Amino acid sequence: MKHICQIKPLLITIDSPLALSTGFRRGLIHRTVERDAEGFAYIPASSLKGRVRYACEQIARQIDLRVCRAPRPGGMCSAHTQPCLVCKIFGSPGRGSTLHWQDARLTQAYKNIFDDEMTRQAQFYARTQVQLSRTLGVAAPDHLFTGELTIENLTFESAITGWLDVTPIAGDDRNGGYELLLLLAGLRLVNTLGGGNSRGFGHCVIHLPDQIVVGQHSIQTQDVFALMSLLSEFDKEARDGA
């Protein structure tokens, strides 16, 4: 059964430089950082959602839940099969997600700091690096590249809203079900965003709200996590309820 769900605000603190490449070059910079229309750095919702989905897949596999093989469409749950718990949250080919992920934008406090065009450029800096040869383990000749990064210690705000397909835990859907439990666990597990994680970029913490709205109820986040030991029961519950 689907219930209205609101997980907000999601505060994301980045304690190291963040590399969120647009894939486009500008002047001497080969990899530029994502900017919104006002020139502020932001984290696209697709990047956040993808990283959280991967974290949820890790958790589900760790407790031996059935998980499809994303992101290849041929290995994912189809519209004609019983979806795995991860696909119930994030969607799959032919079965879209009914949750809306918002882009993570700089909090207003940081926007006030970078309030004019000159200071806005202080969000970013460039770093020149060398490409390594994986075969030889040394620097590849003539392969210098310059990437753009955000400065460290920025805070972004996002939210997840929409409809959540709830499978009750112990017959009670007021706790948000297995879907909410796995989603919150995945959000808590994420500790890097963007690229260059092996170089120390993108280290982060996602701070969950104290309360989450599901249907007509406000649920304490700590009460949801108190049910963590029951998460492994989802496949059995799904079979029994089919």
Coordinates of C-alpha atoms in Angstrom, one line a residue:
M1 CA 0.0 0.0 0.0
K2 CA 1.3 3.4 -0.9
H3 CA 1.6 6.2 1.7
I4 CA 2.6 9.9 1.4
C5 CA 6.2 10.2 2.6
Q6 CA 8.2 13.2 3.6
I7 CA 11.9 13.0 4.6
K8 CA 13.0 16.6 5.1
P9 CA 15.2 18.3 5.6
L10 CA 18.2 16.2 4.6
L11 CA 21.3 18.1 5.5
I12 CA 24.5 17.0 3.8
T13 CA 27.8 18.2 5.2
I14 CA 30.9 17.9 3.0
D15 CA 34.1 17.9 5.0
S16 CA 36.5 17.6 2.0
P17 CA 36.6 19.1 -1.5
L18 CA 33.7 17.9 -3.7
A19 CA 34.2 16.8 -7.3
L20 CA 30.9 16.8 -9.1
S21 CA 31.9 17.0 -12.7
T22 CA 29.6 18.3 -15.4
G23 CA 31.6 16.5 -18.1
F24 CA 32.2 19.8 -19.9
R25 CA 35.4 21.8 -20.3
R26 CA 35.8 25.5 -19.7
G27 CA 39.0 27.2 -20.8
L28 CA 41.9 25.3 -19.2
I29 CA 39.7 23.4 -16.8
H30 CA 38.9 19.9 -18.2
R31 CA 36.2 19.0 -15.6
T32 CA 34.0 21.7 -14.2
V33 CA 31.7 21.5 -11.2
E34 CA 27.9 21.5 -11.3
R35 CA 26.4 25.0 -10.9
D36 CA 22.8 26.1 -10.7
A37 CA 21.4 29.1 -12.6
E38 CA 22.6 31.5 -9.8
G39 CA 26.2 30.1 -9.9
F40 CA 26.0 28.1 -6.7
A41 CA 27.4 24.6 -6.4
Y42 CA 24.8 21.9 -6.0
I43 CA 24.5 18.1 -5.9
P44 CA 22.1 16.7 -8.6
A45 CA 19.3 14.6 -7.3
S46 CA 20.3 11.8 -9.7
S47 CA 23.8 11.6 -8.1
L48 CA 22.4 11.5 -4.6
K49 CA 19.8 8.9 -5.5
G50 CA 22.3 6.7 -7.3
R51 CA 24.7 6.7 -4.3
V52 CA 21.9 5.9 -1.8
R53 CA 20.6 3.1 -4.0
Y54 CA 24.1 1.5 -4.1
A55 CA 24.3 1.8 -0.3
C56 CA 20.8 0.1 0.0
E57 CA 22.0 -2.7 -2.3
Q58 CA 25.0 -3.3 -0.1
I59 CA 22.9 -3.5 3.1
A60 CA 20.3 -5.8 1.4
R61 CA 23.0 -8.2 0.2
Q62 CA 24.7 -8.2 3.6
I63 CA 21.6 -9.6 5.2
D64 CA 20.9 -12.0 2.3
L65 CA 17.8 -10.2 0.9
R66 CA 17.1 -10.8 -2.8
V67 CA 18.6 -7.9 -4.9
C68 CA 18.5 -7.5 -8.7
R69 CA 21.6 -6.6 -10.7
A70 CA 21.3 -2.8 -11.3
P71 CA 22.0 -0.7 -13.3
R72 CA 21.8 -3.1 -16.4
P73 CA 18.1 -3.1 -17.3
G74 CA 18.3 -6.8 -18.3
G75 CA 19.4 -7.7 -14.8
M76 CA 16.8 -5.6 -12.9
C77 CA 13.3 -6.4 -11.7
S78 CA 10.8 -6.1 -14.5
A79 CA 7.2 -4.7 -14.4
H80 CA 5.9 -8.3 -14.6
T81 CA 7.9 -9.7 -11.6
Q82 CA 7.8 -9.3 -7.8
P83 CA 10.2 -6.4 -7.2
C84 CA 13.1 -6.7 -4.8
L85 CA 13.0 -4.3 -1.8
V86 CA 15.5 -1.9 -3.4
C87 CA 13.4 -1.6 -6.6
K88 CA 10.3 -1.0 -4.5
I89 CA 12.0 2.1 -3.2
F90 CA 14.0 3.3 -6.2
G91 CA 12.0 1.9 -9.2
S92 CA 13.1 -0.3 -12.1
P93 CA 12.5 -0.4 -15.9
G94 CA 8.7 -0.4 -16.4
R95 CA 8.1 0.5 -12.8
G96 CA 9.1 4.0 -11.9
S97 CA 9.7 5.3 -8.4
T98 CA 7.0 7.4 -6.9
L99 CA 9.5 9.2 -4.6
H100 CA 10.8 12.6 -5.7
W101 CA 14.5 13.4 -4.8
Q102 CA 15.3 17.1 -4.7
D103 CA 18.7 18.5 -5.8
A104 CA 20.8 19.2 -2.8
R105 CA 21.3 23.0 -2.7
L106 CA 23.6 25.1 -0.5
T107 CA 21.9 26.1 2.7
Q108 CA 20.8 29.8 2.9
A109 CA 23.6 30.5 5.4
Y110 CA 26.2 29.6 2.8
K111 CA 24.3 31.4 0.0
N112 CA 24.5 34.5 2.2
I113 CA 28.3 34.1 2.4
F114 CA 28.6 33.8 -1.4
D115 CA 26.2 36.6 -2.0
D116 CA 27.9 38.4 -4.9
E117 CA 29.6 37.4 -8.1
M118 CA 33.1 37.9 -6.7
T119 CA 32.7 35.9 -3.5
R120 CA 30.6 33.2 -5.4
Q121 CA 33.8 32.2 -7.2
A122 CA 35.3 31.4 -3.9
Q123 CA 33.2 28.2 -3.8
F124 CA 35.5 26.7 -6.3
Y125 CA 39.2 26.1 -7.0
A126 CA 41.1 24.2 -9.7
R127 CA 43.6 21.4 -9.1
T128 CA 46.0 19.9 -11.7
Q129 CA 46.5 16.2 -11.5
V130 CA 48.3 13.5 -13.5
Q131 CA 46.7 10.4 -15.0
L132 CA 48.2 7.1 -13.7
S133 CA 48.9 4.2 -15.9
R134 CA 47.1 1.2 -14.4
T135 CA 49.4 -1.2 -16.2
L136 CA 52.7 0.4 -15.1
G137 CA 51.6 2.0 -11.9
V138 CA 53.4 5.3 -12.8
A139 CA 52.3 8.7 -14.2
A140 CA 51.2 8.5 -17.8
P141 CA 53.3 10.8 -20.1
D142 CA 51.5 13.9 -21.5
H143 CA 48.3 13.3 -19.4
L144 CA 48.0 16.2 -17.1
F145 CA 44.4 17.4 -16.5
T146 CA 42.9 20.1 -14.5
G147 CA 39.7 19.5 -12.5
E148 CA 37.5 21.9 -10.6
L149 CA 36.5 21.2 -7.0
T150 CA 34.4 22.9 -4.4
I151 CA 36.0 24.1 -1.2
E152 CA 35.6 21.9 1.8
N153 CA 33.1 22.3 4.7
L154 CA 30.0 23.2 2.8
T155 CA 26.5 22.2 3.8
F156 CA 23.7 21.3 1.3
E157 CA 20.0 20.7 1.9
S158 CA 17.8 18.2 0.1
A159 CA 14.5 16.3 0.7
I160 CA 12.7 13.2 -0.4
T161 CA 8.9 13.4 -0.9
G162 CA 6.2 11.6 -2.7
W163 CA 4.6 8.2 -2.3
L164 CA 6.2 5.2 -0.6
D165 CA 5.1 1.6 -1.2
V166 CA 4.9 0.3 2.4
T167 CA 5.2 -3.3 3.4
P168 CA 4.2 -3.4 7.1
I169 CA 6.7 -4.7 9.6
A170 CA 5.0 -7.1 12.1
G171 CA 1.6 -6.1 10.6
D172 CA 2.0 -2.4 11.4
D173 CA 2.3 0.1 8.6
R174 CA 2.6 3.1 10.9
N175 CA 6.4 2.5 11.2
G176 CA 6.9 3.1 7.4
G177 CA 7.5 -0.5 6.6
Y178 CA 10.6 -2.3 5.4
E179 CA 11.0 0.3 2.5
L180 CA 11.5 3.3 4.9
L181 CA 13.8 1.3 7.1
L182 CA 16.1 0.3 4.2
L183 CA 16.0 3.8 2.7
L184 CA 17.0 5.4 6.0
A185 CA 19.8 2.9 6.5
G186 CA 21.1 3.6 3.1
L187 CA 21.1 7.3 3.7
R188 CA 23.0 6.8 6.9
L189 CA 25.6 4.5 5.2
V190 CA 26.6 7.0 2.5
N191 CA 29.9 8.7 3.3
T192 CA 31.1 9.9 0.0
L193 CA 29.6 11.8 -2.9
G194 CA 30.9 12.8 -6.3
G195 CA 34.1 11.6 -7.9
G196 CA 37.7 11.2 -6.7
N197 CA 36.8 9.4 -3.5
S198 CA 40.1 7.5 -3.5
R199 CA 41.9 10.9 -3.6
G200 CA 40.0 12.0 -0.5
F201 CA 37.3 14.0 -2.3
G202 CA 33.6 14.1 -1.3
H203 CA 33.7 12.8 2.2
C204 CA 30.2 13.6 3.7
V205 CA 27.7 12.9 6.4
I206 CA 23.9 12.9 5.6
H207 CA 22.0 14.1 8.7
L208 CA 18.5 12.7 8.9
P209 CA 15.5 14.6 10.3
D210 CA 14.3 13.7 13.8
Q211 CA 10.8 13.0 12.4
I212 CA 9.5 11.6 9.2
V213 CA 6.0 11.8 7.9
V214 CA 4.4 8.6 6.5
G215 CA 0.7 8.8 5.7
Q216 CA -1.0 10.5 8.6
H217 CA 1.7 9.7 11.1
S218 CA 4.9 11.4 12.2
I219 CA 7.5 8.8 13.0
Q220 CA 10.6 9.3 15.1
T221 CA 13.6 8.3 13.1
Q222 CA 15.2 6.5 16.0
D223 CA 12.1 4.4 16.4
V224 CA 12.5 3.3 12.8
F225 CA 16.1 2.2 13.3
A226 CA 15.0 0.3 16.4
L227 CA 13.4 -2.2 13.9
M228 CA 16.7 -2.8 12.1
S229 CA 17.0 -6.4 13.2
L230 CA 13.7 -7.2 11.4
L231 CA 14.9 -6.0 8.0
S232 CA 16.1 -9.5 7.0
E233 CA 12.5 -10.7 7.2
F234 CA 11.3 -8.8 4.2
D235 CA 11.6 -11.5 1.6
K236 CA 9.5 -13.9 3.8
E237 CA 6.9 -11.2 4.4
A238 CA 6.7 -10.4 0.7
R239 CA 6.2 -14.1 -0.2
D240 CA 3.5 -14.6 2.5
G241 CA 1.7 -11.5 1.3
A242 CA 1.8 -12.4 -2.4

